[in-house]
Amino acid sequence: MEQRAPHTVTTRELVDPAPVAALAALFDDGLPAPLPGDDLPPLWHWVALPRWPVSSVLGTDGHPARGTFLPPVDLPRRMFAGGEVTFHAPLKIGATVLRESTVDSVTEKSGRSGRLVIVVVRTRLSTEDGALCVEDRQDLIYRDRGTPAEPKPADFDPVGAPFRRAEAGTWDFATDPTLLMRFSAATANAHRIHYDWPYATRTEGYPGLVVHGPLMSLALAETLRLDRPAVRVRRLRHRNQAPLFCGEPAQLKVTGSVLELIGPGGTPRTSLEVESHEEGTPHA
């Protein structure tokens, strides 16, 4: 069953240099930090347009209570499942943009893991004179809580810079609670699974703190800036296949037009398919 939910919110917002600088400091990968007037790197609009809701509207999980913008789905686990971003023109850091966000659809399904609800949100970012810059579709999945797993040890040493080049086209990617906290702050994301150990393990049943889906996708996109700085991205399709937990070893791999974050046991956790602007075809 699919329920159409054409709920739209339009706002006028600043492409904020402060969280852009925060993400550059978090990545600490040797690239110059993007400055006011520069083009915003691909996917960095997830950071540059933060929305801090007032405290009184927050729900149990740390997100705004459902039923405000997002629909009142009664399943406790919310996951960033993937989506697609098309870049028509660059966003300039420090510029003002118009953001139009729409809940496009709400679909309820039943599978082997039980009931789930898929919410599709579409966002258009335009200049003040109406020129379209970015179209962004995000797929959010809501599930029932899982069976509590055996929590992983919660004692972490600082990892320092999260990127370490292992070989051509491959980087080791390391996480710790501080990295997750800093990303939550940069993106105005108060979801408790990323910083609240008791909530993540006892309430939602995860074995540890969950690495943000957008952080994994942004880390993959950053490898383009590191390894292929001349590529002008036209479209990115991103998919989160399985969660990565804080402290788990991971690698970022670039193979042609497909980038993958690989977790323990060689299991893909996040993938990113790149289409270049010049060719209109997957970049090879």
PDB file of C-alpha atoms in Angstrom:
ATOM      1  CA  MET A   1       0.000   0.000   0.000  1.00  0.00           C
ATOM      2  CA  GLU A   2       1.331   3.444  -0.886  1.00  0.00           C
ATOM      3  CA  GLN A   3       0.072   6.650   0.650  1.00  0.00           C
ATOM      4  CA  ARG A   4       0.910   9.847  -1.207  1.00  0.00           C
ATOM      5  CA  ALA A   5       1.946  12.618   1.154  1.00  0.00           C
ATOM      6  CA  PRO A   6       2.673  15.813  -0.797  1.00  0.00           C
ATOM      7  CA  HIS A   7       3.816  17.841   2.185  1.00  0.00           C
ATOM      8  CA  THR A   8       6.208  20.641   1.154  1.00  0.00           C
ATOM      9  CA  VAL A   9       8.261  23.134   3.156  1.00  0.00           C
ATOM     10  CA  THR A  10      10.111  26.027   1.481  1.00  0.00           C
ATOM     11  CA  THR A  11      12.828  28.008   3.272  1.00  0.00           C
ATOM     12  CA  ARG A  12      15.511  30.592   2.464  1.00  0.00           C
ATOM     13  CA  GLU A  13      18.878  29.505   3.903  1.00  0.00           C
ATOM     14  CA  LEU A  14      22.579  30.313   4.047  1.00  0.00           C
ATOM     15  CA  VAL A  15      25.184  27.924   2.643  1.00  0.00           C
ATOM     16  CA  ASP A  16      26.921  28.192   5.983  1.00  0.00           C
ATOM     17  CA  PRO A  17      30.751  28.364   5.991  1.00  0.00           C
ATOM     18  CA  ALA A  18      30.992  27.256   9.656  1.00  0.00           C
ATOM     19  CA  PRO A  19      29.828  23.620   9.309  1.00  0.00           C
ATOM     20  CA  VAL A  20      31.764  23.390   6.025  1.00  0.00           C
ATOM     21  CA  ALA A  21      34.923  24.283   7.954  1.00  0.00           C
ATOM     22  CA  ALA A  22      33.882  21.800  10.663  1.00  0.00           C
ATOM     23  CA  LEU A  23      33.644  18.943   8.148  1.00  0.00           C
ATOM     24  CA  ALA A  24      36.992  19.835   6.579  1.00  0.00           C
ATOM     25  CA  ALA A  25      38.572  19.759  10.041  1.00  0.00           C
ATOM     26  CA  LEU A  26      36.878  16.439  10.809  1.00  0.00           C
ATOM     27  CA  PHE A  27      38.154  14.819   7.596  1.00  0.00           C
ATOM     28  CA  ASP A  28      41.670  16.260   8.129  1.00  0.00           C
ATOM     29  CA  ASP A  29      42.789  14.698   4.840  1.00  0.00           C
ATOM     30  CA  GLY A  30      45.313  17.286   3.663  1.00  0.00           C
ATOM     31  CA  LEU A  31      42.994  19.076   1.223  1.00  0.00           C
ATOM     32  CA  PRO A  32      42.431  22.826   1.622  1.00  0.00           C
ATOM     33  CA  ALA A  33      39.269  23.671   3.518  1.00  0.00           C
ATOM     34  CA  PRO A  34      36.604  25.127   1.178  1.00  0.00           C
ATOM     35  CA  LEU A  35      36.181  28.854   1.837  1.00  0.00           C
ATOM     36  CA  PRO A  36      33.391  31.424   1.313  1.00  0.00           C
ATOM     37  CA  GLY A  37      32.956  31.989  -2.421  1.00  0.00           C
ATOM     38  CA  ASP A  38      34.256  28.515  -3.326  1.00  0.00           C
ATOM     39  CA  ASP A  39      32.096  25.832  -4.926  1.00  0.00           C
ATOM     40  CA  LEU A  40      30.629  23.464  -2.362  1.00  0.00           C
ATOM     41  CA  PRO A  41      32.031  19.915  -2.867  1.00  0.00           C
ATOM     42  CA  PRO A  42      29.580  17.156  -3.855  1.00  0.00           C
ATOM     43  CA  LEU A  43      27.189  16.120  -1.043  1.00  0.00           C
ATOM     44  CA  TRP A  44      28.499  18.796   1.320  1.00  0.00           C
ATOM     45  CA  HIS A  45      25.085  20.501   1.228  1.00  0.00           C
ATOM     46  CA  TRP A  46      24.105  17.871   3.834  1.00  0.00           C
ATOM     47  CA  VAL A  47      26.461  19.752   6.152  1.00  0.00           C
ATOM     48  CA  ALA A  48      26.254  23.320   4.836  1.00  0.00           C
ATOM     49  CA  LEU A  49      22.495  23.698   5.375  1.00  0.00           C
ATOM     50  CA  PRO A  50      22.017  22.522   8.977  1.00  0.00           C
ATOM     51  CA  ARG A  51      18.599  22.734  10.642  1.00  0.00           C
ATOM     52  CA  TRP A  52      18.549  22.947  14.425  1.00  0.00           C
ATOM     53  CA  PRO A  53      15.014  22.242  15.693  1.00  0.00           C
ATOM     54  CA  VAL A  54      13.974  23.765  19.011  1.00  0.00           C
ATOM     55  CA  SER A  55      14.368  21.369  21.927  1.00  0.00           C
ATOM     56  CA  SER A  56      10.659  21.151  22.692  1.00  0.00           C
ATOM     57  CA  VAL A  57       9.893  19.323  19.411  1.00  0.00           C
ATOM     58  CA  LEU A  58      12.433  16.509  19.827  1.00  0.00           C
ATOM     59  CA  GLY A  59      11.184  12.937  20.114  1.00  0.00           C
ATOM     60  CA  THR A  60      12.616  10.005  22.068  1.00  0.00           C
ATOM     61  CA  ASP A  61      15.199   9.167  19.401  1.00  0.00           C
ATOM     62  CA  GLY A  62      16.543  12.746  19.236  1.00  0.00           C
ATOM     63  CA  HIS A  63      14.903  13.629  15.924  1.00  0.00           C
ATOM     64  CA  PRO A  64      11.969  16.050  15.707  1.00  0.00           C
ATOM     65  CA  ALA A  65       8.806  14.230  16.731  1.00  0.00           C
ATOM     66  CA  ARG A  66       7.203  12.525  13.751  1.00  0.00           C
ATOM     67  CA  GLY A  67       4.133  14.206  12.391  1.00  0.00           C
ATOM     68  CA  THR A  68       5.746  17.632  11.978  1.00  0.00           C
ATOM     69  CA  PHE A  69       7.503  17.454   8.593  1.00  0.00           C
ATOM     70  CA  LEU A  70       8.023  13.694   8.384  1.00  0.00           C
ATOM     71  CA  PRO A  71       4.954  11.447   8.713  1.00  0.00           C
ATOM     72  CA  PRO A  72       3.967   9.895  12.090  1.00  0.00           C
ATOM     73  CA  VAL A  73       5.462   6.446  11.429  1.00  0.00           C
ATOM     74  CA  ASP A  74       5.165   4.313  14.582  1.00  0.00           C
ATOM     75  CA  LEU A  75       8.282   2.141  13.997  1.00  0.00           C
ATOM     76  CA  PRO A  76      11.248   3.037  16.250  1.00  0.00           C
ATOM     77  CA  ARG A  77      14.295   2.463  14.024  1.00  0.00           C
ATOM     78  CA  ARG A  78      15.005   5.180  11.457  1.00  0.00           C
ATOM     79  CA  MET A  79      17.705   4.567   8.846  1.00  0.00           C
ATOM     80  CA  PHE A  80      19.172   6.653   6.035  1.00  0.00           C
ATOM     81  CA  ALA A  81      18.881   4.074   3.242  1.00  0.00           C
ATOM     82  CA  GLY A  82      20.156   5.929   0.186  1.00  0.00           C
ATOM     83  CA  GLY A  83      19.028   8.129  -2.650  1.00  0.00           C
ATOM     84  CA  GLU A  84      20.209  10.132  -5.630  1.00  0.00           C
ATOM     85  CA  VAL A  85      21.638  13.632  -6.002  1.00  0.00           C
ATOM     86  CA  THR A  86      21.802  15.537  -9.300  1.00  0.00           C
ATOM     87  CA  PHE A  87      24.071  18.583  -9.565  1.00  0.00           C
ATOM     88  CA  HIS A  88      22.912  21.153 -12.133  1.00  0.00           C
ATOM     89  CA  ALA A  89      25.164  23.993 -10.960  1.00  0.00           C
ATOM     90  CA  PRO A  90      27.530  24.456  -8.021  1.00  0.00           C
ATOM     91  CA  LEU A  91      26.365  25.933  -4.746  1.00  0.00           C
ATOM     92  CA  LYS A  92      28.587  28.770  -3.546  1.00  0.00           C
ATOM     93  CA  ILE A  93      29.701  28.783   0.074  1.00  0.00           C
ATOM     94  CA  GLY A  94      28.272  31.847   1.785  1.00  0.00           C
ATOM     95  CA  ALA A  95      25.436  32.269  -0.740  1.00  0.00           C
ATOM     96  CA  THR A  96      21.740  32.249   0.102  1.00  0.00           C
ATOM     97  CA  VAL A  97      19.636  29.490  -1.443  1.00  0.00           C
ATOM     98  CA  LEU A  98      15.990  28.503  -1.584  1.00  0.00           C
ATOM     99  CA  ARG A  99      15.293  25.015  -0.242  1.00  0.00           C
ATOM    100  CA  GLU A 100      12.061  23.245  -1.175  1.00  0.00           C
ATOM    101  CA  SER A 101      11.620  19.906   0.627  1.00  0.00           C
ATOM    102  CA  THR A 102       8.726  17.560  -0.085  1.00  0.00           C
ATOM    103  CA  VAL A 103       7.625  14.276   1.481  1.00  0.00           C
ATOM    104  CA  ASP A 104       7.061  12.580  -1.847  1.00  0.00           C
ATOM    105  CA  SER A 105       5.696   9.207  -0.757  1.00  0.00           C
ATOM    106  CA  VAL A 106       5.126   6.905   2.209  1.00  0.00           C
ATOM    107  CA  THR A 107       5.123   3.172   1.422  1.00  0.00           C
ATOM    108  CA  GLU A 108       4.445   0.364   3.900  1.00  0.00           C
ATOM    109  CA  LYS A 109       5.840  -3.100   3.196  1.00  0.00           C
ATOM    110  CA  SER A 110       6.208  -6.427   4.959  1.00  0.00           C
ATOM    111  CA  GLY A 111       9.255  -8.640   4.525  1.00  0.00           C
ATOM    112  CA  ARG A 112      11.276 -11.372   6.196  1.00  0.00           C
ATOM    113  CA  SER A 113      12.452  -8.924   8.832  1.00  0.00           C
ATOM    114  CA  GLY A 114       8.913  -7.745   9.532  1.00  0.00           C
ATOM    115  CA  ARG A 115       7.078  -4.525   8.824  1.00  0.00           C
ATOM    116  CA  LEU A 116       8.858  -1.526   7.372  1.00  0.00           C
ATOM    117  CA  VAL A 117       7.936   1.899   6.035  1.00  0.00           C
ATOM    118  CA  ILE A 118       9.832   3.720   3.271  1.00  0.00           C
ATOM    119  CA  VAL A 119       9.600   7.511   3.219  1.00  0.00           C
ATOM    120  CA  VAL A 120      10.916   9.365   0.167  1.00  0.00           C
ATOM    121  CA  VAL A 121      11.921  13.009   0.626  1.00  0.00           C
ATOM    122  CA  ARG A 122      12.826  15.215  -2.338  1.00  0.00           C
ATOM    123  CA  THR A 123      14.703  18.494  -1.984  1.00  0.00           C
ATOM    124  CA  ARG A 124      15.428  21.184  -4.573  1.00  0.00           C
ATOM    125  CA  LEU A 125      18.094  23.812  -3.916  1.00  0.00           C
ATOM    126  CA  SER A 126      17.995  26.949  -6.068  1.00  0.00           C
ATOM    127  CA  THR A 127      19.622  30.358  -6.180  1.00  0.00           C
ATOM    128  CA  GLU A 128      17.605  33.344  -4.992  1.00  0.00           C
ATOM    129  CA  ASP A 129      16.654  34.118  -8.593  1.00  0.00           C
ATOM    130  CA  GLY A 130      15.293  30.597  -9.063  1.00  0.00           C
ATOM    131  CA  ALA A 131      18.109  28.830 -10.935  1.00  0.00           C
ATOM    132  CA  LEU A 132      18.083  25.142  -9.940  1.00  0.00           C
ATOM    133  CA  CYS A 133      21.408  23.909  -8.496  1.00  0.00           C
ATOM    134  CA  VAL A 134      20.766  20.581  -6.755  1.00  0.00           C
ATOM    135  CA  GLU A 135      18.036  17.952  -6.740  1.00  0.00           C
ATOM    136  CA  ASP A 136      18.281  15.496  -3.848  1.00  0.00           C
ATOM    137  CA  ARG A 137      16.159  12.392  -3.237  1.00  0.00           C
ATOM    138  CA  GLN A 138      16.560  10.655   0.123  1.00  0.00           C
ATOM    139  CA  ASP A 139      15.071   7.298   1.069  1.00  0.00           C
ATOM    140  CA  LEU A 140      14.396   6.811   4.780  1.00  0.00           C
ATOM    141  CA  ILE A 141      13.468   3.393   6.143  1.00  0.00           C
ATOM    142  CA  TYR A 142      11.665   2.791   9.426  1.00  0.00           C
ATOM    143  CA  ARG A 143      11.808  -0.676  11.034  1.00  0.00           C
ATOM    144  CA  ASP A 144      10.912  -2.281  14.304  1.00  0.00           C
ATOM    145  CA  ARG A 145      13.692  -2.462  16.897  1.00  0.00           C
ATOM    146  CA  GLY A 146      16.053  -5.414  16.595  1.00  0.00           C
ATOM    147  CA  THR A 147      16.822  -8.144  19.073  1.00  0.00           C
ATOM    148  CA  PRO A 148      19.444  -6.700  21.433  1.00  0.00           C
ATOM    149  CA  ALA A 149      22.876  -7.928  20.376  1.00  0.00           C
ATOM    150  CA  GLU A 150      25.918  -8.445  22.538  1.00  0.00           C
ATOM    151  CA  PRO A 151      27.318  -4.915  22.914  1.00  0.00           C
ATOM    152  CA  LYS A 152      30.837  -4.365  21.652  1.00  0.00           C
ATOM    153  CA  PRO A 153      33.448  -3.000  24.079  1.00  0.00           C
ATOM    154  CA  ALA A 154      32.960   0.746  24.521  1.00  0.00           C
ATOM    155  CA  ASP A 155      36.580   1.684  25.265  1.00  0.00           C
ATOM    156  CA  PHE A 156      38.084   3.492  22.257  1.00  0.00           C
ATOM    157  CA  ASP A 157      41.439   5.098  21.582  1.00  0.00           C
ATOM    158  CA  PRO A 158      41.371   8.267  19.444  1.00  0.00           C
ATOM    159  CA  VAL A 159      41.800   7.422  15.753  1.00  0.00           C
ATOM    160  CA  GLY A 160      43.063  10.827  14.627  1.00  0.00           C
ATOM    161  CA  ALA A 161      42.470  11.601  10.949  1.00  0.00           C
ATOM    162  CA  PRO A 162      39.882   9.095   9.639  1.00  0.00           C
ATOM    163  CA  PHE A 163      41.468   8.677   6.165  1.00  0.00           C
ATOM    164  CA  ARG A 164      44.657   6.647   5.663  1.00  0.00           C
ATOM    165  CA  ARG A 165      45.743   5.699   2.150  1.00  0.00           C
ATOM    166  CA  ALA A 166      46.366   1.940   1.996  1.00  0.00           C
ATOM    167  CA  GLU A 167      47.131   1.583  -1.732  1.00  0.00           C
ATOM    168  CA  ALA A 168      46.062   3.063  -5.052  1.00  0.00           C
ATOM    169  CA  GLY A 169      42.293   3.593  -4.949  1.00  0.00           C
ATOM    170  CA  THR A 170      41.958   2.326  -1.369  1.00  0.00           C
ATOM    171  CA  TRP A 171      41.826   4.132   1.965  1.00  0.00           C
ATOM    172  CA  ASP A 172      41.434   2.795   5.475  1.00  0.00           C
ATOM    173  CA  PHE A 173      38.553   4.583   7.196  1.00  0.00           C
ATOM    174  CA  ALA A 174      38.580   4.791  11.004  1.00  0.00           C
ATOM    175  CA  THR A 175      35.900   6.018  13.420  1.00  0.00           C
ATOM    176  CA  ASP A 176      35.644   6.757  17.116  1.00  0.00           C
ATOM    177  CA  PRO A 177      32.940   8.338  19.326  1.00  0.00           C
ATOM    178  CA  THR A 178      34.514  11.790  19.011  1.00  0.00           C
ATOM    179  CA  LEU A 179      34.331  11.647  15.210  1.00  0.00           C
ATOM    180  CA  LEU A 180      30.661  10.649  15.384  1.00  0.00           C
ATOM    181  CA  MET A 181      29.879  13.406  17.889  1.00  0.00           C
ATOM    182  CA  ARG A 182      31.584  16.045  15.747  1.00  0.00           C
ATOM    183  CA  PHE A 183      29.698  14.915  12.633  1.00  0.00           C
ATOM    184  CA  SER A 184      26.400  14.982  14.541  1.00  0.00           C
ATOM    185  CA  ALA A 185      27.159  18.553  15.603  1.00  0.00           C
ATOM    186  CA  ALA A 186      28.210  19.669  12.093  1.00  0.00           C
ATOM    187  CA  THR A 187      24.995  18.278  10.559  1.00  0.00           C
ATOM    188  CA  ALA A 188      22.585  19.235  13.376  1.00  0.00           C
ATOM    189  CA  ASN A 189      21.798  15.537  13.810  1.00  0.00           C
ATOM    190  CA  ALA A 190      20.644  14.657  17.327  1.00  0.00           C
ATOM    191  CA  HIS A 191      19.778  11.013  16.551  1.00  0.00           C
ATOM    192  CA  ARG A 192      20.828   9.185  19.707  1.00  0.00           C
ATOM    193  CA  ILE A 193      22.102   6.019  17.988  1.00  0.00           C
ATOM    194  CA  HIS A 194      25.243   7.975  17.016  1.00  0.00           C
ATOM    195  CA  TYR A 195      26.346   9.163  20.484  1.00  0.00           C
ATOM    196  CA  ASP A 196      24.169   7.633  23.236  1.00  0.00           C
ATOM    197  CA  TRP A 197      25.602   4.163  23.970  1.00  0.00           C
ATOM    198  CA  PRO A 198      22.847   2.940  26.333  1.00  0.00           C
ATOM    199  CA  TYR A 199      20.104   4.103  23.962  1.00  0.00           C
ATOM    200  CA  ALA A 200      21.755   2.567  20.872  1.00  0.00           C
ATOM    201  CA  THR A 201      22.379  -0.823  22.514  1.00  0.00           C
ATOM    202  CA  ARG A 202      19.485  -1.244  24.964  1.00  0.00           C
ATOM    203  CA  THR A 203      16.620   0.630  23.306  1.00  0.00           C
ATOM    204  CA  GLU A 204      17.272   0.090  19.589  1.00  0.00           C
ATOM    205  CA  GLY A 205      19.219  -3.168  19.965  1.00  0.00           C
ATOM    206  CA  TYR A 206      22.413  -2.280  18.105  1.00  0.00           C
ATOM    207  CA  PRO A 207      25.758  -3.767  19.196  1.00  0.00           C
ATOM    208  CA  GLY A 208      27.328  -0.298  19.427  1.00  0.00           C
ATOM    209  CA  LEU A 209      27.177   3.296  18.232  1.00  0.00           C
ATOM    210  CA  VAL A 210      26.054   3.514  14.599  1.00  0.00           C
ATOM    211  CA  VAL A 211      28.185   5.401  12.071  1.00  0.00           C
ATOM    212  CA  HIS A 212      25.995   7.937  10.229  1.00  0.00           C
ATOM    213  CA  GLY A 213      24.824   6.894   6.759  1.00  0.00           C
ATOM    214  CA  PRO A 214      25.539  10.396   5.375  1.00  0.00           C
ATOM    215  CA  LEU A 215      29.045  10.283   6.888  1.00  0.00           C
ATOM    216  CA  MET A 216      29.804   7.043   5.025  1.00  0.00           C
ATOM    217  CA  SER A 217      28.504   8.482   1.733  1.00  0.00           C
ATOM    218  CA  LEU A 218      30.425  11.741   2.244  1.00  0.00           C
ATOM    219  CA  ALA A 219      33.608   9.793   3.020  1.00  0.00           C
ATOM    220  CA  LEU A 220      33.254   7.980  -0.300  1.00  0.00           C
ATOM    221  CA  ALA A 221      32.611  11.260  -2.130  1.00  0.00           C
ATOM    222  CA  GLU A 222      35.723  12.719  -0.491  1.00  0.00           C
ATOM    223  CA  THR A 223      37.863  10.079  -2.207  1.00  0.00           C
ATOM    224  CA  LEU A 224      36.945  11.787  -5.493  1.00  0.00           C
ATOM    225  CA  ARG A 225      38.437  15.037  -4.211  1.00  0.00           C
ATOM    226  CA  LEU A 226      41.490  13.107  -3.004  1.00  0.00           C
ATOM    227  CA  ASP A 227      42.064  10.895  -6.035  1.00  0.00           C
ATOM    228  CA  ARG A 228      40.162  12.494  -8.956  1.00  0.00           C
ATOM    229  CA  PRO A 229      40.039  16.245  -8.347  1.00  0.00           C
ATOM    230  CA  ALA A 230      39.317  17.018 -12.024  1.00  0.00           C
ATOM    231  CA  VAL A 231      36.052  15.049 -12.052  1.00  0.00           C
ATOM    232  CA  ARG A 232      32.961  17.262 -12.294  1.00  0.00           C
ATOM    233  CA  VAL A 233      30.182  15.232 -10.732  1.00  0.00           C
ATOM    234  CA  ARG A 234      26.795  15.307 -12.465  1.00  0.00           C
ATOM    235  CA  ARG A 235      24.933  12.710 -10.420  1.00  0.00           C
ATOM    236  CA  LEU A 236      25.593  10.506  -7.391  1.00  0.00           C
ATOM    237  CA  ARG A 237      23.516   7.480  -6.464  1.00  0.00           C
ATOM    238  CA  HIS A 238      24.152   6.358  -2.906  1.00  0.00           C
ATOM    239  CA  ARG A 239      22.956   3.250  -1.093  1.00  0.00           C
ATOM    240  CA  ASN A 240      23.460   2.110   2.482  1.00  0.00           C
ATOM    241  CA  GLN A 241      23.357  -1.678   2.515  1.00  0.00           C
ATOM    242  CA  ALA A 242      24.242  -2.430   6.139  1.00  0.00           C
ATOM    243  CA  PRO A 243      25.263  -0.429   9.205  1.00  0.00           C
ATOM    244  CA  LEU A 244      28.855   0.185  10.234  1.00  0.00           C
ATOM    245  CA  PHE A 245      29.472   0.389  13.969  1.00  0.00           C
ATOM    246  CA  CYS A 246      31.864   2.770  15.655  1.00  0.00           C
ATOM    247  CA  GLY A 247      35.398   1.416  15.806  1.00  0.00           C
ATOM    248  CA  GLU A 248      34.905  -1.314  13.213  1.00  0.00           C
ATOM    249  CA  PRO A 249      37.660  -1.451  10.582  1.00  0.00           C
ATOM    250  CA  ALA A 250      36.536  -0.255   7.159  1.00  0.00           C
ATOM    251  CA  GLN A 251      37.994   0.581   3.777  1.00  0.00           C
ATOM    252  CA  LEU A 252      36.982   2.989   1.029  1.00  0.00           C
ATOM    253  CA  LYS A 253      37.528   1.461  -2.419  1.00  0.00           C
ATOM    254  CA  VAL A 254      37.301   3.143  -5.829  1.00  0.00           C
ATOM    255  CA  THR A 255      36.669   0.867  -8.812  1.00  0.00           C
ATOM    256  CA  GLY A 256      35.758   2.724 -11.986  1.00  0.00           C
ATOM    257  CA  SER A 257      32.443   4.513 -11.482  1.00  0.00           C
ATOM    258  CA  VAL A 258      31.568   2.635  -8.282  1.00  0.00           C
ATOM    259  CA  LEU A 259      32.890   3.520  -4.840  1.00  0.00           C
ATOM    260  CA  GLU A 260      32.290   1.202  -1.881  1.00  0.00           C
ATOM    261  CA  LEU A 261      32.790   1.331   1.862  1.00  0.00           C
ATOM    262  CA  ILE A 262      33.729  -2.197   2.919  1.00  0.00           C
ATOM    263  CA  GLY A 263      33.274  -3.326   6.518  1.00  0.00           C
ATOM    264  CA  PRO A 264      34.587  -6.302   8.501  1.00  0.00           C
ATOM    265  CA  GLY A 265      34.539  -9.584   6.636  1.00  0.00           C
ATOM    266  CA  GLY A 266      34.601  -7.810   3.268  1.00  0.00           C
ATOM    267  CA  THR A 267      30.905  -6.893   3.508  1.00  0.00           C
ATOM    268  CA  PRO A 268      29.861  -3.772   1.537  1.00  0.00           C
ATOM    269  CA  ARG A 269      28.181  -1.233   3.817  1.00  0.00           C
ATOM    270  CA  THR A 270      27.714   1.782   1.514  1.00  0.00           C
ATOM    271  CA  SER A 271      28.063   2.265  -2.240  1.00  0.00           C
ATOM    272  CA  LEU A 272      28.276   5.382  -4.398  1.00  0.00           C
ATOM    273  CA  GLU A 273      27.823   5.403  -8.176  1.00  0.00           C
ATOM    274  CA  VAL A 274      29.340   8.415  -9.910  1.00  0.00           C
ATOM    275  CA  GLU A 275      28.228   9.988 -13.169  1.00  0.00           C
ATOM    276  CA  SER A 276      30.474  12.676 -14.576  1.00  0.00           C
ATOM    277  CA  HIS A 277      29.097  15.993 -15.804  1.00  0.00           C
ATOM    278  CA  GLU A 278      31.078  16.108 -19.022  1.00  0.00           C
ATOM    279  CA  GLU A 279      30.061  12.716 -20.351  1.00  0.00           C
ATOM    280  CA  GLY A 280      26.651  12.185 -18.813  1.00  0.00           C
ATOM    281  CA  THR A 281      27.746   8.582 -18.331  1.00  0.00           C
ATOM    282  CA  PRO A 282      29.352   6.743 -15.405  1.00  0.00           C
ATOM    283  CA  HIS A 283      32.909   7.958 -14.895  1.00  0.00           C
ATOM    284  CA  ALA A 284      35.556   5.342 -15.561  1.00  0.00           C
TER     285      ALA A 284
END
